[in-house]
JSON list of C-alpha atoms in Angstrom, two decimals:
[
{"chain": "R", "resi": 1, "resn": "MET", "atom": "CA", "xyz": [-0.26, 0.02, 0.09]},
{"chain": "R", "resi": 2, "resn": "VAL", "atom": "CA", "xyz": [2.81, 2.47, 0.65]},
{"chain": "R", "resi": 3, "resn": "LYS", "atom": "CA", "xyz": [4.57, 1.54, -2.24]},
{"chain": "R", "resi": 4, "resn": "THR", "atom": "CA", "xyz": [1.47, 2.53, -4.30]},
{"chain": "R", "resi": 5, "resn": "ALA", "atom": "CA", "xyz": [1.07, 5.95, -2.57]},
{"chain": "R", "resi": 6, "resn": "THR", "atom": "CA", "xyz": [4.70, 6.38, -3.23]},
{"chain": "R", "resi": 7, "resn": "THR", "atom": "CA", "xyz": [4.21, 5.53, -6.95]},
{"chain": "R", "resi": 8, "resn": "PHE", "atom": "CA", "xyz": [1.38, 7.73, -7.27]},
{"chain": "R", "resi": 9, "resn": "GLY", "atom": "CA", "xyz": [2.74, 10.94, -5.91]},
{"chain": "R", "resi": 10, "resn": "ALA", "atom": "CA", "xyz": [5.81, 10.45, -7.77]},
{"chain": "R", "resi": 11, "resn": "LEU", "atom": "CA", "xyz": [3.47, 10.01, -11.25]},
{"chain": "R", "resi": 12, "resn": "LEU", "atom": "CA", "xyz": [1.50, 13.11, -10.13]},
{"chain": "R", "resi": 13, "resn": "ALA", "atom": "CA", "xyz": [4.88, 14.92, -9.48]},
{"chain": "R", "resi": 14, "resn": "ALA", "atom": "CA", "xyz": [6.02, 14.33, -12.78]},
{"chain": "R", "resi": 15, "resn": "LEU", "atom": "CA", "xyz": [2.86, 14.79, -14.15]},
{"chain": "R", "resi": 16, "resn": "ILE", "atom": "CA", "xyz": [2.98, 18.64, -12.92]},
{"chain": "R", "resi": 17, "resn": "TRP", "atom": "CA", "xyz": [6.06, 18.81, -13.70]},
{"chain": "R", "resi": 18, "resn": "LEU", "atom": "CA", "xyz": [5.86, 18.02, -17.46]},
{"chain": "R", "resi": 19, "resn": "ILE", "atom": "CA", "xyz": [2.41, 19.95, -18.22]},
{"chain": "R", "resi": 20, "resn": "SER", "atom": "CA", "xyz": [4.07, 23.26, -16.23]},
{"chain": "R", "resi": 21, "resn": "ALA", "atom": "CA", "xyz": [7.08, 22.91, -17.97]},
{"chain": "R", "resi": 22, "resn": "VAL", "atom": "CA", "xyz": [5.06, 22.54, -21.65]},
{"chain": "R", "resi": 23, "resn": "SER", "atom": "CA", "xyz": [3.02, 25.09, -20.56]},
{"chain": "R", "resi": 24, "resn": "GLN", "atom": "CA", "xyz": [5.60, 27.79, -19.32]},
{"chain": "R", "resi": 25, "resn": "TRP", "atom": "CA", "xyz": [7.31, 26.76, -22.61]},
{"chain": "R", "resi": 26, "resn": "GLY", "atom": "CA", "xyz": [4.30, 28.21, -24.94]},
{"chain": "R", "resi": 27, "resn": "LEU", "atom": "CA", "xyz": [3.67, 30.79, -22.57]},
{"chain": "R", "resi": 28, "resn": "SER", "atom": "CA", "xyz": [6.82, 32.84, -21.45]},
{"chain": "R", "resi": 29, "resn": "ARG", "atom": "CA", "xyz": [9.67, 33.37, -23.34]},
{"chain": "R", "resi": 30, "resn": "ALA", "atom": "CA", "xyz": [12.69, 36.18, -22.95]},
{"chain": "R", "resi": 31, "resn": "ILE", "atom": "CA", "xyz": [13.82, 37.79, -26.34]},
{"chain": "R", "resi": 32, "resn": "TRP", "atom": "CA", "xyz": [16.95, 39.50, -26.73]},
{"chain": "R", "resi": 33, "resn": "LEU", "atom": "CA", "xyz": [16.79, 42.47, -29.90]},
{"chain": "R", "resi": 34, "resn": "SER", "atom": "CA", "xyz": [19.55, 44.22, -31.67]},
{"chain": "R", "resi": 35, "resn": "LEU", "atom": "CA", "xyz": [18.13, 47.20, -32.47]},
{"chain": "R", "resi": 36, "resn": "PRO", "atom": "CA", "xyz": [20.05, 49.48, -35.36]},
{"chain": "R", "resi": 37, "resn": "ALA", "atom": "CA", "xyz": [20.92, 52.80, -35.13]},
{"chain": "R", "resi": 38, "resn": "SER", "atom": "CA", "xyz": [18.12, 53.45, -37.75]},
{"chain": "R", "resi": 39, "resn": "GLY", "atom": "CA", "xyz": [15.20, 51.26, -38.05]},
{"chain": "R", "resi": 40, "resn": "THR", "atom": "CA", "xyz": [12.77, 49.41, -36.06]},
{"chain": "R", "resi": 41, "resn": "LYS", "atom": "CA", "xyz": [12.50, 45.85, -34.67]},
{"chain": "R", "resi": 42, "resn": "CYS", "atom": "CA", "xyz": [9.21, 44.16, -34.27]},
{"chain": "R", "resi": 43, "resn": "VAL", "atom": "CA", "xyz": [8.21, 41.00, -32.78]},
{"chain": "R", "resi": 44, "resn": "SER", "atom": "CA", "xyz": [4.44, 39.32, -32.96]},
{"chain": "R", "resi": 45, "resn": "GLU", "atom": "CA", "xyz": [2.54, 36.19, -31.89]},
{"chain": "R", "resi": 46, "resn": "GLU", "atom": "CA", "xyz": [-0.91, 34.97, -32.41]},
{"chain": "R", "resi": 47, "resn": "ILE", "atom": "CA", "xyz": [-2.83, 35.15, -29.45]},
{"chain": "R", "resi": 48, "resn": "GLN", "atom": "CA", "xyz": [-6.68, 34.09, -28.97]},
{"chain": "R", "resi": 49, "resn": "ASN", "atom": "CA", "xyz": [-9.16, 36.18, -27.77]},
{"chain": "R", "resi": 50, "resn": "ASN", "atom": "CA", "xyz": [-9.22, 37.16, -23.65]},
{"chain": "R", "resi": 51, "resn": "VAL", "atom": "CA", "xyz": [-5.34, 36.24, -22.82]},
{"chain": "R", "resi": 52, "resn": "VAL", "atom": "CA", "xyz": [-3.76, 38.02, -20.41]},
{"chain": "R", "resi": 53, "resn": "VAL", "atom": "CA", "xyz": [-0.34, 39.49, -21.80]},
{"chain": "R", "resi": 54, "resn": "LEU", "atom": "CA", "xyz": [2.40, 41.25, -19.41]},
{"chain": "R", "resi": 55, "resn": "ALA", "atom": "CA", "xyz": [5.85, 41.76, -21.13]},
{"chain": "R", "resi": 56, "resn": "ASP", "atom": "CA", "xyz": [9.00, 43.85, -19.47]},
{"chain": "R", "resi": 57, "resn": "TYR", "atom": "CA", "xyz": [11.66, 45.54, -21.58]},
{"chain": "R", "resi": 58, "resn": "TYR", "atom": "CA", "xyz": [14.88, 47.03, -20.52]},
{"chain": "R", "resi": 59, "resn": "VAL", "atom": "CA", "xyz": [18.06, 48.53, -22.41]},
{"chain": "R", "resi": 60, "resn": "ILE", "atom": "CA", "xyz": [20.95, 46.11, -21.91]},
{"chain": "R", "resi": 61, "resn": "THR", "atom": "CA", "xyz": [24.61, 48.28, -22.37]},
{"chain": "R", "resi": 62, "resn": "ASP", "atom": "CA", "xyz": [28.31, 47.64, -21.22]},
{"chain": "R", "resi": 63, "resn": "ASP", "atom": "CA", "xyz": [29.04, 51.14, -21.74]},
{"chain": "R", "resi": 64, "resn": "HIS", "atom": "CA", "xyz": [28.59, 52.55, -18.03]},
{"chain": "R", "resi": 65, "resn": "SER", "atom": "CA", "xyz": [29.04, 56.43, -19.11]},
{"chain": "R", "resi": 66, "resn": "ALA", "atom": "CA", "xyz": [26.51, 59.08, -17.74]},
{"chain": "R", "resi": 67, "resn": "HIS", "atom": "CA", "xyz": [24.59, 58.60, -21.62]},
{"chain": "R", "resi": 68, "resn": "GLU", "atom": "CA", "xyz": [22.40, 55.47, -21.91]},
{"chain": "R", "resi": 69, "resn": "PRO", "atom": "CA", "xyz": [20.50, 55.12, -24.66]},
{"chain": "R", "resi": 70, "resn": "THR", "atom": "CA", "xyz": [16.53, 55.21, -24.66]},
{"chain": "R", "resi": 71, "resn": "ILE", "atom": "CA", "xyz": [14.39, 53.46, -27.05]},
{"chain": "R", "resi": 72, "resn": "ALA", "atom": "CA", "xyz": [10.77, 54.13, -28.06]},
{"chain": "R", "resi": 73, "resn": "VAL", "atom": "CA", "xyz": [8.10, 51.26, -28.27]},
{"chain": "R", "resi": 74, "resn": "LYS", "atom": "CA", "xyz": [4.78, 50.65, -29.45]},
{"chain": "R", "resi": 75, "resn": "VAL", "atom": "CA", "xyz": [2.41, 47.93, -29.28]},
{"chain": "R", "resi": 76, "resn": "THR", "atom": "CA", "xyz": [-0.79, 47.36, -31.31]},
{"chain": "R", "resi": 77, "resn": "SER", "atom": "CA", "xyz": [-3.60, 44.51, -31.76]},
{"chain": "R", "resi": 78, "resn": "PRO", "atom": "CA", "xyz": [-4.65, 42.56, -34.95]},
{"chain": "R", "resi": 79, "resn": "TYR", "atom": "CA", "xyz": [-6.58, 45.55, -35.97]},
{"chain": "R", "resi": 80, "resn": "GLY", "atom": "CA", "xyz": [-4.01, 48.28, -35.59]},
{"chain": "R", "resi": 81, "resn": "ASN", "atom": "CA", "xyz": [-5.13, 49.88, -32.15]},
{"chain": "R", "resi": 82, "resn": "THR", "atom": "CA", "xyz": [-2.28, 51.09, -29.94]},
{"chain": "R", "resi": 83, "resn": "LEU", "atom": "CA", "xyz": [-2.15, 49.45, -26.95]},
{"chain": "R", "resi": 84, "resn": "HIS", "atom": "CA", "xyz": [0.78, 50.93, -25.91]},
{"chain": "R", "resi": 85, "resn": "GLU", "atom": "CA", "xyz": [2.93, 53.46, -26.73]},
{"chain": "R", "resi": 86, "resn": "LYS", "atom": "CA", "xyz": [6.03, 55.10, -24.93]},
{"chain": "R", "resi": 87, "resn": "GLY", "atom": "CA", "xyz": [9.48, 56.95, -25.51]},
{"chain": "R", "resi": 88, "resn": "ASN", "atom": "CA", "xyz": [12.32, 58.08, -23.90]},
{"chain": "R", "resi": 89, "resn": "MET", "atom": "CA", "xyz": [12.56, 54.56, -22.46]},
{"chain": "R", "resi": 90, "resn": "THR", "atom": "CA", "xyz": [15.38, 52.43, -20.52]},
{"chain": "R", "resi": 91, "resn": "HIS", "atom": "CA", "xyz": [13.29, 50.20, -19.18]},
{"chain": "R", "resi": 92, "resn": "GLY", "atom": "CA", "xyz": [9.34, 49.44, -18.85]},
{"chain": "R", "resi": 93, "resn": "GLN", "atom": "CA", "xyz": [6.20, 47.34, -18.51]},
{"chain": "R", "resi": 94, "resn": "PHE", "atom": "CA", "xyz": [3.21, 46.64, -20.69]},
{"chain": "R", "resi": 95, "resn": "ALA", "atom": "CA", "xyz": [0.13, 44.45, -19.89]},
{"chain": "R", "resi": 96, "resn": "PHE", "atom": "CA", "xyz": [-3.07, 44.00, -21.30]},
{"chain": "R", "resi": 97, "resn": "THR", "atom": "CA", "xyz": [-6.07, 41.70, -21.94]},
{"chain": "R", "resi": 98, "resn": "THR", "atom": "CA", "xyz": [-6.50, 40.42, -25.31]},
{"chain": "R", "resi": 99, "resn": "ARG", "atom": "CA", "xyz": [-10.37, 41.72, -27.23]},
{"chain": "R", "resi": 100, "resn": "GLU", "atom": "CA", "xyz": [-9.51, 40.36, -30.30]},
{"chain": "R", "resi": 101, "resn": "ALA", "atom": "CA", "xyz": [-7.67, 37.01, -31.95]},
{"chain": "R", "resi": 102, "resn": "GLY", "atom": "CA", "xyz": [-4.66, 37.58, -34.53]},
{"chain": "R", "resi": 103, "resn": "ASN", "atom": "CA", "xyz": [-1.50, 38.54, -34.55]},
{"chain": "R", "resi": 104, "resn": "TYR", "atom": "CA", "xyz": [-0.28, 41.21, -31.79]},
{"chain": "R", "resi": 105, "resn": "LEU", "atom": "CA", "xyz": [2.94, 43.52, -32.42]},
{"chain": "R", "resi": 106, "resn": "ALA", "atom": "CA", "xyz": [5.60, 44.68, -30.42]},
{"chain": "R", "resi": 107, "resn": "CYS", "atom": "CA", "xyz": [7.90, 47.40, -32.04]},
{"chain": "R", "resi": 108, "resn": "PHE", "atom": "CA", "xyz": [10.92, 48.99, -30.85]},
{"chain": "R", "resi": 109, "resn": "TRP", "atom": "CA", "xyz": [13.76, 51.74, -32.17]},
{"chain": "R", "resi": 110, "resn": "LEU", "atom": "CA", "xyz": [15.97, 53.84, -31.12]},
{"chain": "R", "resi": 111, "resn": "ASP", "atom": "CA", "xyz": [14.81, 57.48, -29.83]},
{"chain": "R", "resi": 112, "resn": "ASP", "atom": "CA", "xyz": [18.17, 59.10, -30.82]},
{"chain": "R", "resi": 113, "resn": "ILE", "atom": "CA", "xyz": [19.02, 59.10, -34.85]},
{"chain": "R", "resi": 114, "resn": "LYS", "atom": "CA", "xyz": [22.27, 60.00, -33.51]},
{"chain": "R", "resi": 115, "resn": "GLU", "atom": "CA", "xyz": [23.37, 57.26, -31.44]},
{"chain": "R", "resi": 116, "resn": "ARG", "atom": "CA", "xyz": [26.06, 55.01, -32.91]},
{"chain": "R", "resi": 117, "resn": "GLY", "atom": "CA", "xyz": [25.88, 51.17, -32.86]},
{"chain": "R", "resi": 118, "resn": "ASP", "atom": "CA", "xyz": [23.93, 48.62, -32.49]},
{"chain": "R", "resi": 119, "resn": "VAL", "atom": "CA", "xyz": [21.56, 48.62, -28.73]},
{"chain": "R", "resi": 120, "resn": "SER", "atom": "CA", "xyz": [20.30, 45.33, -27.39]},
{"chain": "R", "resi": 121, "resn": "VAL", "atom": "CA", "xyz": [16.92, 45.16, -25.53]},
{"chain": "R", "resi": 122, "resn": "ASN", "atom": "CA", "xyz": [15.91, 42.40, -23.54]},
{"chain": "R", "resi": 123, "resn": "LEU", "atom": "CA", "xyz": [11.99, 41.47, -23.82]},
{"chain": "R", "resi": 124, "resn": "ASP", "atom": "CA", "xyz": [10.35, 39.46, -21.49]},
{"chain": "R", "resi": 125, "resn": "TRP", "atom": "CA", "xyz": [7.43, 38.42, -22.78]},
{"chain": "R", "resi": 126, "resn": "ARG", "atom": "CA", "xyz": [4.60, 36.37, -20.78]},
{"chain": "R", "resi": 127, "resn": "THR", "atom": "CA", "xyz": [0.82, 35.34, -21.50]},
{"chain": "R", "resi": 128, "resn": "GLY", "atom": "CA", "xyz": [-1.72, 33.19, -19.95]},
{"chain": "R", "resi": 129, "resn": "ILE", "atom": "CA", "xyz": [-1.27, 31.72, -16.70]},
{"chain": "R", "resi": 130, "resn": "ALA", "atom": "CA", "xyz": [2.61, 32.25, -17.24]},
{"chain": "R", "resi": 131, "resn": "ALA", "atom": "CA", "xyz": [1.60, 36.40, -16.27]},
{"chain": "R", "resi": 132, "resn": "LYS", "atom": "CA", "xyz": [-0.44, 35.76, -13.27]},
{"chain": "R", "resi": 133, "resn": "ASP", "atom": "CA", "xyz": [0.73, 36.49, -10.53]},
{"chain": "R", "resi": 134, "resn": "TRP", "atom": "CA", "xyz": [0.70, 33.23, -8.31]},
{"chain": "R", "resi": 135, "resn": "GLU", "atom": "CA", "xyz": [2.11, 34.61, -5.13]},
{"chain": "R", "resi": 136, "resn": "SER", "atom": "CA", "xyz": [-0.34, 37.03, -5.11]},
{"chain": "R", "resi": 137, "resn": "VAL", "atom": "CA", "xyz": [-3.24, 33.95, -5.30]},
{"chain": "R", "resi": 138, "resn": "ALA", "atom": "CA", "xyz": [-1.38, 32.01, -2.89]},
{"chain": "R", "resi": 139, "resn": "ARG", "atom": "CA", "xyz": [-1.64, 34.62, -0.43]},
{"chain": "R", "resi": 140, "resn": "LYS", "atom": "CA", "xyz": [-5.27, 35.66, -1.08]},
{"chain": "R", "resi": 141, "resn": "GLU", "atom": "CA", "xyz": [-6.47, 31.70, -1.26]},
{"chain": "R", "resi": 142, "resn": "LYS", "atom": "CA", "xyz": [-4.31, 30.99, 1.69]},
{"chain": "R", "resi": 143, "resn": "ILE", "atom": "CA", "xyz": [-2.77, 27.92, -0.18]},
{"chain": "R", "resi": 144, "resn": "GLU", "atom": "CA", "xyz": [0.54, 26.73, -0.53]},
{"chain": "R", "resi": 145, "resn": "GLY", "atom": "CA", "xyz": [3.01, 23.93, -1.56]},
{"chain": "R", "resi": 146, "resn": "VAL", "atom": "CA", "xyz": [0.65, 21.02, -3.34]},
{"chain": "R", "resi": 147, "resn": "GLU", "atom": "CA", "xyz": [-1.98, 23.14, -3.39]},
{"chain": "R", "resi": 148, "resn": "LEU", "atom": "CA", "xyz": [-0.78, 25.79, -5.08]},
{"chain": "R", "resi": 149, "resn": "GLU", "atom": "CA", "xyz": [1.14, 23.73, -7.55]},
{"chain": "R", "resi": 150, "resn": "LEU", "atom": "CA", "xyz": [-2.37, 21.49, -8.45]},
{"chain": "R", "resi": 151, "resn": "MET", "atom": "CA", "xyz": [-4.14, 25.13, -9.26]},
{"chain": "R", "resi": 152, "resn": "LYS", "atom": "CA", "xyz": [-1.09, 25.89, -11.16]},
{"chain": "R", "resi": 153, "resn": "LEU", "atom": "CA", "xyz": [-1.84, 22.30, -12.74]},
{"chain": "R", "resi": 154, "resn": "GLU", "atom": "CA", "xyz": [-5.64, 23.22, -13.35]},
{"chain": "R", "resi": 155, "resn": "GLY", "atom": "CA", "xyz": [-4.79, 26.54, -14.97]},
{"chain": "R", "resi": 156, "resn": "ALA", "atom": "CA", "xyz": [-2.33, 24.92, -17.52]},
{"chain": "R", "resi": 157, "resn": "VAL", "atom": "CA", "xyz": [-4.48, 22.50, -18.39]},
{"chain": "R", "resi": 158, "resn": "ASP", "atom": "CA", "xyz": [-7.26, 24.87, -18.49]},
{"chain": "R", "resi": 159, "resn": "ALA", "atom": "CA", "xyz": [-4.49, 26.97, -20.81]},
{"chain": "R", "resi": 160, "resn": "ILE", "atom": "CA", "xyz": [-3.83, 23.94, -23.25]},
{"chain": "R", "resi": 161, "resn": "HIS", "atom": "CA", "xyz": [-7.52, 23.63, -23.72]},
{"chain": "R", "resi": 162, "resn": "GLU", "atom": "CA", "xyz": [-8.31, 26.74, -24.45]},
{"chain": "R", "resi": 163, "resn": "ASN", "atom": "CA", "xyz": [-5.31, 27.08, -27.14]},
{"chain": "R", "resi": 164, "resn": "LEU", "atom": "CA", "xyz": [-6.54, 23.72, -28.74]},
{"chain": "R", "resi": 165, "resn": "LEU", "atom": "CA", "xyz": [-10.06, 24.57, -29.36]},
{"chain": "R", "resi": 166, "resn": "TYR", "atom": "CA", "xyz": [-8.42, 28.02, -30.74]},
{"chain": "R", "resi": 167, "resn": "LEU", "atom": "CA", "xyz": [-6.66, 25.77, -33.28]},
{"chain": "R", "resi": 168, "resn": "LYS", "atom": "CA", "xyz": [-9.50, 23.62, -33.75]},
{"chain": "R", "resi": 169, "resn": "SER", "atom": "CA", "xyz": [-11.77, 27.06, -34.69]},
{"chain": "R", "resi": 170, "resn": "ARG", "atom": "CA", "xyz": [-8.73, 28.57, -36.87]},
{"chain": "R", "resi": 171, "resn": "GLU", "atom": "CA", "xyz": [-8.37, 24.79, -38.51]},
{"chain": "R", "resi": 172, "resn": "ALA", "atom": "CA", "xyz": [-12.22, 25.09, -38.98]},
{"chain": "R", "resi": 173, "resn": "GLU", "atom": "CA", "xyz": [-11.69, 28.75, -40.59]},
{"chain": "R", "resi": 174, "resn": "MET", "atom": "CA", "xyz": [-8.71, 27.53, -42.63]},
{"chain": "R", "resi": 175, "resn": "ARG", "atom": "CA", "xyz": [-10.50, 24.63, -44.37]},
{"chain": "R", "resi": 176, "resn": "THR", "atom": "CA", "xyz": [-14.00, 26.58, -45.15]},
{"chain": "R", "resi": 177, "resn": "ILE", "atom": "CA", "xyz": [-12.05, 29.32, -46.81]},
{"chain": "R", "resi": 178, "resn": "SER", "atom": "CA", "xyz": [-9.82, 26.20, -48.68]},
{"chain": "R", "resi": 179, "resn": "GLU", "atom": "CA", "xyz": [-13.11, 24.76, -49.79]},
{"chain": "R", "resi": 180, "resn": "LYS", "atom": "CA", "xyz": [-14.47, 28.14, -51.05]},
{"chain": "R", "resi": 181, "resn": "THR", "atom": "CA", "xyz": [-11.01, 28.58, -52.70]},
{"chain": "R", "resi": 182, "resn": "ASN", "atom": "CA", "xyz": [-11.14, 25.24, -54.81]},
{"chain": "R", "resi": 183, "resn": "THR", "atom": "CA", "xyz": [-14.61, 25.83, -55.51]},
{"chain": "R", "resi": 184, "resn": "ARG", "atom": "CA", "xyz": [-13.79, 29.30, -57.47]},
{"chain": "R", "resi": 185, "resn": "VAL", "atom": "CA", "xyz": [-10.94, 27.26, -59.10]},
{"chain": "R", "resi": 186, "resn": "ALA", "atom": "CA", "xyz": [-12.86, 24.82, -60.20]},
{"chain": "R", "resi": 187, "resn": "LEU", "atom": "CA", "xyz": [-15.60, 27.41, -61.45]},
{"chain": "R", "resi": 188, "resn": "PHE", "atom": "CA", "xyz": [-12.75, 29.59, -63.29]},
{"chain": "R", "resi": 189, "resn": "SER", "atom": "CA", "xyz": [-11.70, 26.17, -64.91]},
{"chain": "R", "resi": 190, "resn": "VAL", "atom": "CA", "xyz": [-15.01, 25.42, -66.43]},
{"chain": "R", "resi": 191, "resn": "MET", "atom": "CA", "xyz": [-15.57, 28.73, -67.19]},
{"chain": "R", "resi": 192, "resn": "SER", "atom": "CA", "xyz": [-12.46, 29.12, -69.04]},
{"chain": "R", "resi": 193, "resn": "LEU", "atom": "CA", "xyz": [-12.86, 25.50, -70.63]},
{"chain": "R", "resi": 194, "resn": "GLY", "atom": "CA", "xyz": [-15.76, 26.90, -72.09]},
{"chain": "R", "resi": 195, "resn": "ILE", "atom": "CA", "xyz": [-14.53, 30.42, -73.21]},
{"chain": "R", "resi": 196, "resn": "CYS", "atom": "CA", "xyz": [-11.96, 28.31, -74.86]},
{"chain": "R", "resi": 197, "resn": "ILE", "atom": "CA", "xyz": [-14.58, 25.92, -76.79]},
{"chain": "R", "resi": 198, "resn": "THR", "atom": "CA", "xyz": [-16.77, 28.73, -77.87]},
{"chain": "R", "resi": 199, "resn": "VAL", "atom": "CA", "xyz": [-13.75, 30.63, -79.37]},
{"chain": "R", "resi": 200, "resn": "SER", "atom": "CA", "xyz": [-12.73, 27.33, -81.19]},
{"chain": "R", "resi": 201, "resn": "VAL", "atom": "CA", "xyz": [-15.97, 27.06, -82.55]},
{"chain": "R", "resi": 202, "resn": "LEU", "atom": "CA", "xyz": [-16.34, 30.54, -83.33]},
{"chain": "R", "resi": 203, "resn": "GLN", "atom": "CA", "xyz": [-12.97, 30.17, -85.46]},
{"chain": "R", "resi": 204, "resn": "LEU", "atom": "CA", "xyz": [-14.25, 27.48, -86.90]},
{"chain": "R", "resi": 205, "resn": "LEU", "atom": "CA", "xyz": [-17.55, 28.43, -88.25]},
{"chain": "R", "resi": 206, "resn": "TYR", "atom": "CA", "xyz": [-15.53, 31.72, -89.72]},
{"chain": "R", "resi": 207, "resn": "LEU", "atom": "CA", "xyz": [-13.12, 30.05, -91.38]},
{"chain": "R", "resi": 208, "resn": "LYS", "atom": "CA", "xyz": [-15.29, 27.61, -93.15]},
{"chain": "R", "resi": 209, "resn": "ARG", "atom": "CA", "xyz": [-17.14, 30.65, -94.11]},
{"chain": "R", "resi": 210, "resn": "TYR", "atom": "CA", "xyz": [-14.34, 32.37, -95.20]},
{"chain": "R", "resi": 211, "resn": "PHE", "atom": "CA", "xyz": [-13.04, 29.08, -97.20]},
{"chain": "R", "resi": 212, "resn": "GLN", "atom": "CA", "xyz": [-16.75, 28.94, -99.05]},
{"chain": "R", "resi": 213, "resn": "ARG", "atom": "CA", "xyz": [-16.83, 32.84, -100.09]},
{"chain": "R", "resi": 214, "resn": "LYS", "atom": "CA", "xyz": [-13.32, 32.29, -101.84]},
{"chain": "R", "resi": 215, "resn": "LYS", "atom": "CA", "xyz": [-14.90, 28.84, -103.19]},
{"chain": "R", "resi": 216, "resn": "LEU", "atom": "CA", "xyz": [-11.91, 26.94, -101.51]},
{"chain": "R", "resi": 217, "resn": "ILE", "atom": "CA", "xyz": [-14.01, 24.24, -100.19]}
]
């Protein structure tokens, strides 16, 4: 009995670690950007509706002089709505809840066009359960240890389930578009064939009349 309980505990711990690792891999990422002296660098992610997004960004420089390069940042929704826009920043944060599904774009560029050389920017981009403050949840719900890990696991499972439903709906949309495209291509092919046959028949009739007038046939 003790052996069974130990085995179950080990399997549960392994399952928690596996699902948490998979969910964190897909929902939290650190990105390094090298901004040129002129130009813009952008990152984008396809996110479904009603998802919390939290990101921290800061300039990385090896120059410890008084002058520290500053950057500007702009975050836009799939429909072009501005969700965050700041200038003259060395570090900052933005957070929002998605209202529409699609590609969300975050663009960075240097404020000072006289800045020489590339400037590195670190972006910590988190979505879904990775953006959730679990410490605050634990204090509010007065839970800790295994119970907290189980709550994280439940959140990870819900996030994965919602993502699968989103992917399924996107697959259905793409299938519908593909079927409509195939139907239009088939219709266009039939119309093209009909036009070719009609033109060929008209050419034959014209040539027949021409040769008859010339008394060649």
